Short mmCIF file of C-alpha atoms in Angstrom, two decimals:
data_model
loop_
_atom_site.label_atom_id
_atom_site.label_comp_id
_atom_site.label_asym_id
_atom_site.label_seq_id
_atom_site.Cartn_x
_atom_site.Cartn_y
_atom_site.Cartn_z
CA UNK A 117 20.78 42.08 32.07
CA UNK A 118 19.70 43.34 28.69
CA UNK A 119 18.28 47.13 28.72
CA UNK A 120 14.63 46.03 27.89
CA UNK A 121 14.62 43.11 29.95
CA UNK A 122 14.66 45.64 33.63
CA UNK A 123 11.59 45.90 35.14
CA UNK A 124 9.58 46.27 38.52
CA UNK A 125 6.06 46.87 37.77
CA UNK A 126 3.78 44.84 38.92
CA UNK A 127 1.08 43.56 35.97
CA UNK A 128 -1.70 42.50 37.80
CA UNK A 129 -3.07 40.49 35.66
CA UNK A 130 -5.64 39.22 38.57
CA UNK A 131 -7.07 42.96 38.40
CA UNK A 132 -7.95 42.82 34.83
CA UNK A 133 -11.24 41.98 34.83
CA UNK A 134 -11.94 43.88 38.11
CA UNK A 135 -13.99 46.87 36.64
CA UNK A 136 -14.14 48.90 39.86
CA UNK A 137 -10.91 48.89 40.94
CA UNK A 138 -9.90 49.70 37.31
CA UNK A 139 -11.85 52.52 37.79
CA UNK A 140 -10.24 53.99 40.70
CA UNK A 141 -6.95 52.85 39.70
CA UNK A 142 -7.85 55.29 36.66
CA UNK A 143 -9.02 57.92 38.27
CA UNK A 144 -5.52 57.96 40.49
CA UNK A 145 -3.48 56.65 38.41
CA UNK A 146 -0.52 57.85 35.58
CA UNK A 147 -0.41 57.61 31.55
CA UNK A 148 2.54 57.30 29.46
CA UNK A 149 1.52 58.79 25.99
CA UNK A 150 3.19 56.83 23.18
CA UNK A 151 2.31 58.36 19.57
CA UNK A 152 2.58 55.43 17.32
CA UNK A 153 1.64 57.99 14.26
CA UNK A 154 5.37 59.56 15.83
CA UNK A 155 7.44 56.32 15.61
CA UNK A 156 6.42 55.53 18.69
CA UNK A 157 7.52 58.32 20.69
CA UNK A 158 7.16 59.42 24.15
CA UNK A 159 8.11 62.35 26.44
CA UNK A 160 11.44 61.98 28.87
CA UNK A 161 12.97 64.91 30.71
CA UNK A 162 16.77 64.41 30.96
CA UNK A 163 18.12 64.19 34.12
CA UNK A 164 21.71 66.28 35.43
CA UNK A 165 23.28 62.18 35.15
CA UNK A 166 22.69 61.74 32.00
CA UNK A 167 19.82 59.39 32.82
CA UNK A 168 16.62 60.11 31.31
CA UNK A 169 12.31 59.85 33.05
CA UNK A 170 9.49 59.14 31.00
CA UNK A 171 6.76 61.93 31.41
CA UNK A 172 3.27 60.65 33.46
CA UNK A 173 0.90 62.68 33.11
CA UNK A 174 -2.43 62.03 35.55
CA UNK A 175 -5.35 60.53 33.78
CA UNK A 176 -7.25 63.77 34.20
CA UNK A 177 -5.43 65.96 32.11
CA UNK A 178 -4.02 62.69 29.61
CA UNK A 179 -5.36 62.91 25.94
CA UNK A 180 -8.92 61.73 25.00
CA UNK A 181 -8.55 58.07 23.93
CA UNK A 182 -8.94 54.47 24.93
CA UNK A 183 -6.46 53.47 27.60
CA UNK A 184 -4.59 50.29 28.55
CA UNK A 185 -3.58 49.30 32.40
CA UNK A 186 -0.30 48.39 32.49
CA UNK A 187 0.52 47.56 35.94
CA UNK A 188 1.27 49.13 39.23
CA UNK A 189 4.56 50.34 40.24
CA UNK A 190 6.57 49.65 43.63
CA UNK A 191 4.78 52.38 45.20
CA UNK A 192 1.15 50.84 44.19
CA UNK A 193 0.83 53.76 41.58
CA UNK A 194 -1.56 51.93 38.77
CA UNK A 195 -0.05 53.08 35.03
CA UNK A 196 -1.67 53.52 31.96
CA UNK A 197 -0.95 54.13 28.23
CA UNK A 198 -3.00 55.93 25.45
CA UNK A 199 -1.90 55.61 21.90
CA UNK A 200 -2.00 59.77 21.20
CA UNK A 201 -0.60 62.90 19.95
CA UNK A 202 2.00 64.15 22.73
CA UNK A 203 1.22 66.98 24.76
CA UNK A 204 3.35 69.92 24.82
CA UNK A 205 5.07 70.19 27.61
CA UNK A 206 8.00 72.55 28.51
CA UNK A 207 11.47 70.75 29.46
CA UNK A 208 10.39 67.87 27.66
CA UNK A 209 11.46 66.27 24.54
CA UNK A 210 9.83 63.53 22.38
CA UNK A 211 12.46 60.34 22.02
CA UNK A 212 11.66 56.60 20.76
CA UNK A 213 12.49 53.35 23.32
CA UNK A 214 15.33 52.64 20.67
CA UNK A 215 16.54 56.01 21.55
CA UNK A 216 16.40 56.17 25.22
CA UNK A 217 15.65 52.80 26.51
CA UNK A 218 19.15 52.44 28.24
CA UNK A 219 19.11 55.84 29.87
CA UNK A 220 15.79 55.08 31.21
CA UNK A 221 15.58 53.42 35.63
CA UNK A 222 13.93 49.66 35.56
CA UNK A 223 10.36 50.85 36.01
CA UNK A 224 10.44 53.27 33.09
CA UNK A 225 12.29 50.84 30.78
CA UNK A 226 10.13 48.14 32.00
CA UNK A 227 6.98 50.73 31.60
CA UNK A 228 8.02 52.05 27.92
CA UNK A 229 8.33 48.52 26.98
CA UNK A 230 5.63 47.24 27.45
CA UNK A 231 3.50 50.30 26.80
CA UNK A 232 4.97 50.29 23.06
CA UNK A 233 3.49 46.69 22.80
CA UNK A 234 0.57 46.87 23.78
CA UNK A 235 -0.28 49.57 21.68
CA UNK A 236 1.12 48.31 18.63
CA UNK A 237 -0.93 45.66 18.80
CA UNK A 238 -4.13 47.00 19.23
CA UNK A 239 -3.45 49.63 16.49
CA UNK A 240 -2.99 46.62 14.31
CA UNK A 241 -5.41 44.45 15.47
CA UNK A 242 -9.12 46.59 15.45
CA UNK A 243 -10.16 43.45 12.93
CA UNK A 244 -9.80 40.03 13.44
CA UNK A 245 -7.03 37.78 11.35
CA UNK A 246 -9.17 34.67 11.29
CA UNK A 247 -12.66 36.28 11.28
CA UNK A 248 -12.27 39.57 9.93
CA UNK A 249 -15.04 41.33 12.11
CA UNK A 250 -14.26 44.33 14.10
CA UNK A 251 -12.87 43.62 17.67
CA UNK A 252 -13.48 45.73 21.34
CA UNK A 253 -10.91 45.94 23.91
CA UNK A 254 -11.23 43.79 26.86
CA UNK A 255 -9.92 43.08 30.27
CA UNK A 256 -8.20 46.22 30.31
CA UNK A 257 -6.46 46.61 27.39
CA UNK A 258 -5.12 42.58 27.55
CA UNK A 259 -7.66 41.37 24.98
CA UNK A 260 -9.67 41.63 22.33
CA UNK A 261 -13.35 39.60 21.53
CA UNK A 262 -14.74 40.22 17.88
CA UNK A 263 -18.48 40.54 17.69
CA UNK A 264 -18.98 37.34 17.38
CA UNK A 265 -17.30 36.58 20.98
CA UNK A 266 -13.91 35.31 19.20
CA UNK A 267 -11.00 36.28 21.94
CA UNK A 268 -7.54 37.21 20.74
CA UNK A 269 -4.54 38.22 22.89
CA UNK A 270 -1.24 40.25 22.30
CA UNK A 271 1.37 37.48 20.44
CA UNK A 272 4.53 37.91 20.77
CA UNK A 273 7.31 36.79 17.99
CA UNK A 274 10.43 34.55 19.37
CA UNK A 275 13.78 36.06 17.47
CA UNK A 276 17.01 35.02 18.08
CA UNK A 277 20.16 37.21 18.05
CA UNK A 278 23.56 35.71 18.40
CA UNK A 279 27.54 37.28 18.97
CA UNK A 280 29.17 34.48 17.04
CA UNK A 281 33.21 34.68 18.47
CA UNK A 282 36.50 32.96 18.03
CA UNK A 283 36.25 31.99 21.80
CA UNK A 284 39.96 33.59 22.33
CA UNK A 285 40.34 36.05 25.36
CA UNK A 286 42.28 39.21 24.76
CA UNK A 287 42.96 41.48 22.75
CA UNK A 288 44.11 38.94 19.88
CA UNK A 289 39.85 37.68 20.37
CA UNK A 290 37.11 38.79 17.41
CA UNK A 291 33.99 38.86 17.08
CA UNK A 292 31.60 38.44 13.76
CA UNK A 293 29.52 41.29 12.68
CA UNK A 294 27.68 42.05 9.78
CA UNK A 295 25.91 44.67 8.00
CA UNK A 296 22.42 43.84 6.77
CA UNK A 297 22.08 44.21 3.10
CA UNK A 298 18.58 46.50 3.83
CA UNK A 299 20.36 49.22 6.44
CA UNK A 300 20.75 52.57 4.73
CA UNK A 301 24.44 53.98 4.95
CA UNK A 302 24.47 56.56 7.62
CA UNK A 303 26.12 60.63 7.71
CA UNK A 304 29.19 60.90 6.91
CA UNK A 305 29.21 56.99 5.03
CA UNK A 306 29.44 55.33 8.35
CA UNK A 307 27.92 51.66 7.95
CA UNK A 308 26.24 49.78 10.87
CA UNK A 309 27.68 45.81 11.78
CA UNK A 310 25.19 44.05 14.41
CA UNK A 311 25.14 40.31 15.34
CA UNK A 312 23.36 37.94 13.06
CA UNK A 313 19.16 37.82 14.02
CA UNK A 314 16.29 35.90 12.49
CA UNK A 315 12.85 34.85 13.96
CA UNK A 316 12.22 31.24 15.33
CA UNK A 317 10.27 29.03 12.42
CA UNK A 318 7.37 26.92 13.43
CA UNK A 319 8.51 24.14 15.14
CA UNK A 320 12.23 24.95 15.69
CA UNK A 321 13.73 25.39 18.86
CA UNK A 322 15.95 28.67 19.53
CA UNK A 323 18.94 26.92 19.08
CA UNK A 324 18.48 25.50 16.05
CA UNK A 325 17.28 28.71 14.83
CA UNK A 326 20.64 30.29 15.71
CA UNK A 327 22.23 27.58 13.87
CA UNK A 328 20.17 27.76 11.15
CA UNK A 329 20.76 31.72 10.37
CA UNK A 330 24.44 31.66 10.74
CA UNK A 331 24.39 29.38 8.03
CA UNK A 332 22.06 30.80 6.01
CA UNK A 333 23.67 34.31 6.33
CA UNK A 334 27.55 33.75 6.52
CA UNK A 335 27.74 30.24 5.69
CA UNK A 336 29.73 29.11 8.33
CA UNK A 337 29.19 26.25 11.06
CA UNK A 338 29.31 26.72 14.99
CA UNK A 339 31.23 24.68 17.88
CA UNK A 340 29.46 25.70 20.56
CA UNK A 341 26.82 27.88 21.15
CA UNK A 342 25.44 29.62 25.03
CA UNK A 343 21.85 31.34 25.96
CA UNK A 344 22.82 34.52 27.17
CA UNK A 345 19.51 36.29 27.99
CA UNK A 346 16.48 38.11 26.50
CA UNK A 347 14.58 41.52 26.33
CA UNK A 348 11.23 42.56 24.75
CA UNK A 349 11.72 44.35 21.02
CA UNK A 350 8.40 45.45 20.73
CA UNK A 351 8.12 46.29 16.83
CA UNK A 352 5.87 44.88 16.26
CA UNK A 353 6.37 42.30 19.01
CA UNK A 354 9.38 40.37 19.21
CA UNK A 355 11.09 38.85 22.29
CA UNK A 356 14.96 38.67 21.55
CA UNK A 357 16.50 35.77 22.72
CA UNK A 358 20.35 36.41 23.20
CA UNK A 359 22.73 33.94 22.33
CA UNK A 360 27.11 33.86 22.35
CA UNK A 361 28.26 31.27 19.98
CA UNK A 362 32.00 30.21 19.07
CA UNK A 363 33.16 29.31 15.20
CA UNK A 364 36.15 28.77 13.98
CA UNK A 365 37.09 31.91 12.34
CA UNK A 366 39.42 30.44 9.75
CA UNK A 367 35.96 29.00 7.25
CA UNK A 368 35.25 31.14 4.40
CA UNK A 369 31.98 33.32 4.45
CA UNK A 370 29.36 32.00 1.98
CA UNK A 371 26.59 35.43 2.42
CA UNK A 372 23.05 35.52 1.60
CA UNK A 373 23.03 38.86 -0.12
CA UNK A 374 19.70 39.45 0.35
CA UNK A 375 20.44 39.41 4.39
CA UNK A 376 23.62 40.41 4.67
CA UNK A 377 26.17 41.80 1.83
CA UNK A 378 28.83 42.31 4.51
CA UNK A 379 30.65 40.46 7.13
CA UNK A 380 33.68 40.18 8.84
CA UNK A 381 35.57 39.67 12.06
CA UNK A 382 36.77 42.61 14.20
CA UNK A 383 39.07 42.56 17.27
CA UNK A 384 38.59 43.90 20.84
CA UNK A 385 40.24 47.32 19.60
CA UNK A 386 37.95 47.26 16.84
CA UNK A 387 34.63 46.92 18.69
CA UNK A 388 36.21 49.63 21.53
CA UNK A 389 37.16 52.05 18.53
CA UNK A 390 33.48 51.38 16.91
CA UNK A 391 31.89 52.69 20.45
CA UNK A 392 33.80 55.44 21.14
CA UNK A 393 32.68 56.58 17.52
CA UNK A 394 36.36 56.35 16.46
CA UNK A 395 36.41 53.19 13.95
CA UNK A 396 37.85 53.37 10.41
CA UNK A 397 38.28 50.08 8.41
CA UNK A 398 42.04 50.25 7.22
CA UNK A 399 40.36 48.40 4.56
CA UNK A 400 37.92 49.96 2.97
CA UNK A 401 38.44 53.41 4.95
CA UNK A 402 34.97 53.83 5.72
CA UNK A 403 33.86 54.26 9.26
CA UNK A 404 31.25 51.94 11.06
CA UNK A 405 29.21 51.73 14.36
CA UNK A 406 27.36 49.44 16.13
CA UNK A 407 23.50 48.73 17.03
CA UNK A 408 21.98 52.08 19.51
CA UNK A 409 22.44 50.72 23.23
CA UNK A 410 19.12 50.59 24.01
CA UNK A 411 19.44 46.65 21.77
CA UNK A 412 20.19 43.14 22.75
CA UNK A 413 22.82 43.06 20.16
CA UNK A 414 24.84 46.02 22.07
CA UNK A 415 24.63 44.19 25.20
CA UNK A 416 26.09 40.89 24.05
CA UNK A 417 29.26 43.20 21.97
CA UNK A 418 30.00 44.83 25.25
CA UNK A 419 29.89 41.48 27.15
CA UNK A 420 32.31 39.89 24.82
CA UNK A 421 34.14 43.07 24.82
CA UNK A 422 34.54 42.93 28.57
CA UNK A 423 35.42 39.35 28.75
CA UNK A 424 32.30 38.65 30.86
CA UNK A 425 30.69 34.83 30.51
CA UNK A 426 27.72 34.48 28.29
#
């Protein structure tokens, strides 16, 4: 399963609208404090595993602010998240969900998630789009109603994200990765390769859409293509839906420099030497890396790396 995609809070959806039991779920419940004016950051303490917790703090001693139920957790704990400067805490340190979000159990990950949504929306959302008049939060943090009584609810984006392949097992197998024309080269002149991505146009299905982009960015057709799972990417607010797709590995790259002005396929040895941090194209001798772990795009490498089905 994806990183973002673990959860095991409980929404509630049916509590909502439920004012008094929002109230005492407040007054006993937990924030996480996400500071979108940060990146988006959040305290974790780092565990002796190398696993990481997300600091709660109770809602009497959280920031000032308005706050947004989130759900309740497997032990009925009700969470909250305020959009606010991070306390300072000793032991602590401030990381982003791109950061951390793999080192993090299913309720945090699932907790960070979709605390990080919600609040990027209603940091972007205080007017209308269609109206333009100022909006309130509602039903906890779920809505928003304009003054006018116009209701509006968190969207989210559909993206797709494909690990195009030669469908060979082994070691002789490779995989297509490229490197976005708009990533900056990182220390030391290492250079980022990910999967291929784009959003879902109006009216297209998901597959299509990973058609579509693989053309449009490499130029080169598919055989076969497999859904292979999805996870929240909440920047603004995109669900990632996963896909493995075969090509013949032989057809000549046609790129869309504005998207992509690299590509190219790399073996199993490749992609091992790329996460171990140890990568050097023979090429070009420049080193490169792959997408943080917390992403979809990590998972679906290391699947393909491992040999395990889409």
């Amino acid at each position: 399963m994806p990183p973002l995609a673990r959860s095991d809070l409980d929404r509630s959806a049916l509590r909502r609208r439920d004012d008094a039991w929002l109230a005492k779920a407040w007054d006993e419940g937990v924030v996480l404090v996400v500071d979108l004016a940060k990146g988006g950051r959040a305290l974790v303490t780092d565990r002796v595993d190398g696993s990481a917790e997300l600091v709660l703090v109770p809602s009497a001693e959280a920031p000032a602010g308005d706050h947004w139920f989130l759900g309740v957790d497997p032990s009925g704990l009700a969470m909250w998240t305020i959009d606010a400067p991070l306390p300072s805490l000793a032991g602590t340190r401030a990381v982003t969900l791109r950061d951390i979000g793999h080192l993090l159990d299913d309720r945090d990950a699932g907790l960070f998630t979709a605390a990080a949504a919600l609040d990027n929306w209603h940091a972007s959302h205080r007017f209308s789009p269609r109206t333009g008049l100022p909006t309130e939060a509602i039903e906890a943090g779920w809505a928003r109603r304009d003054t006018e009584g116009n209701m509006m609810w968190p969207r989210t984006d559909p993206a797709m994200i494909v690990l195009v392949h030669d469908g060979v097992a082994g070691p002789e197998g490779r995989c297509l990765l490229g490197h976005n024309a708009g990533w900056p080269v990182g220390p030391d002149g290492v250079r980022r390769f990910s999967c291929l991505a784009g959003y879902v146009e109006p009216g297209e299905s998901a597959e299509a859409s990973v058609i579509r982009e693989v053309g449009e960015e490499v130029g080169i057709a598919l055989r076969s293509l497999h859904y292979a799972g999805s996870q929240a990417w909440p920047y603004p607010g995109s669900l990632m839906l996963g896909f493995h797709a075969v090509a013949d590995r032989d057809q000549p790259f046609r790129l869309d420099p504005e998207e992509i002005d690299e590509a190219r396929w790399f073996t199993r040895s490749d992609v091992a030497q790329m996460i171990a941090g140890e990568f050097v194209d023979p090429e070009t001798g420049r080193p490169a890396s792959l997408p943080m772990r917390a992403s979809i795009a990590f998972y679906l490498i290391e699947r393909w790396l491992r040999g395990l089905p889409a």
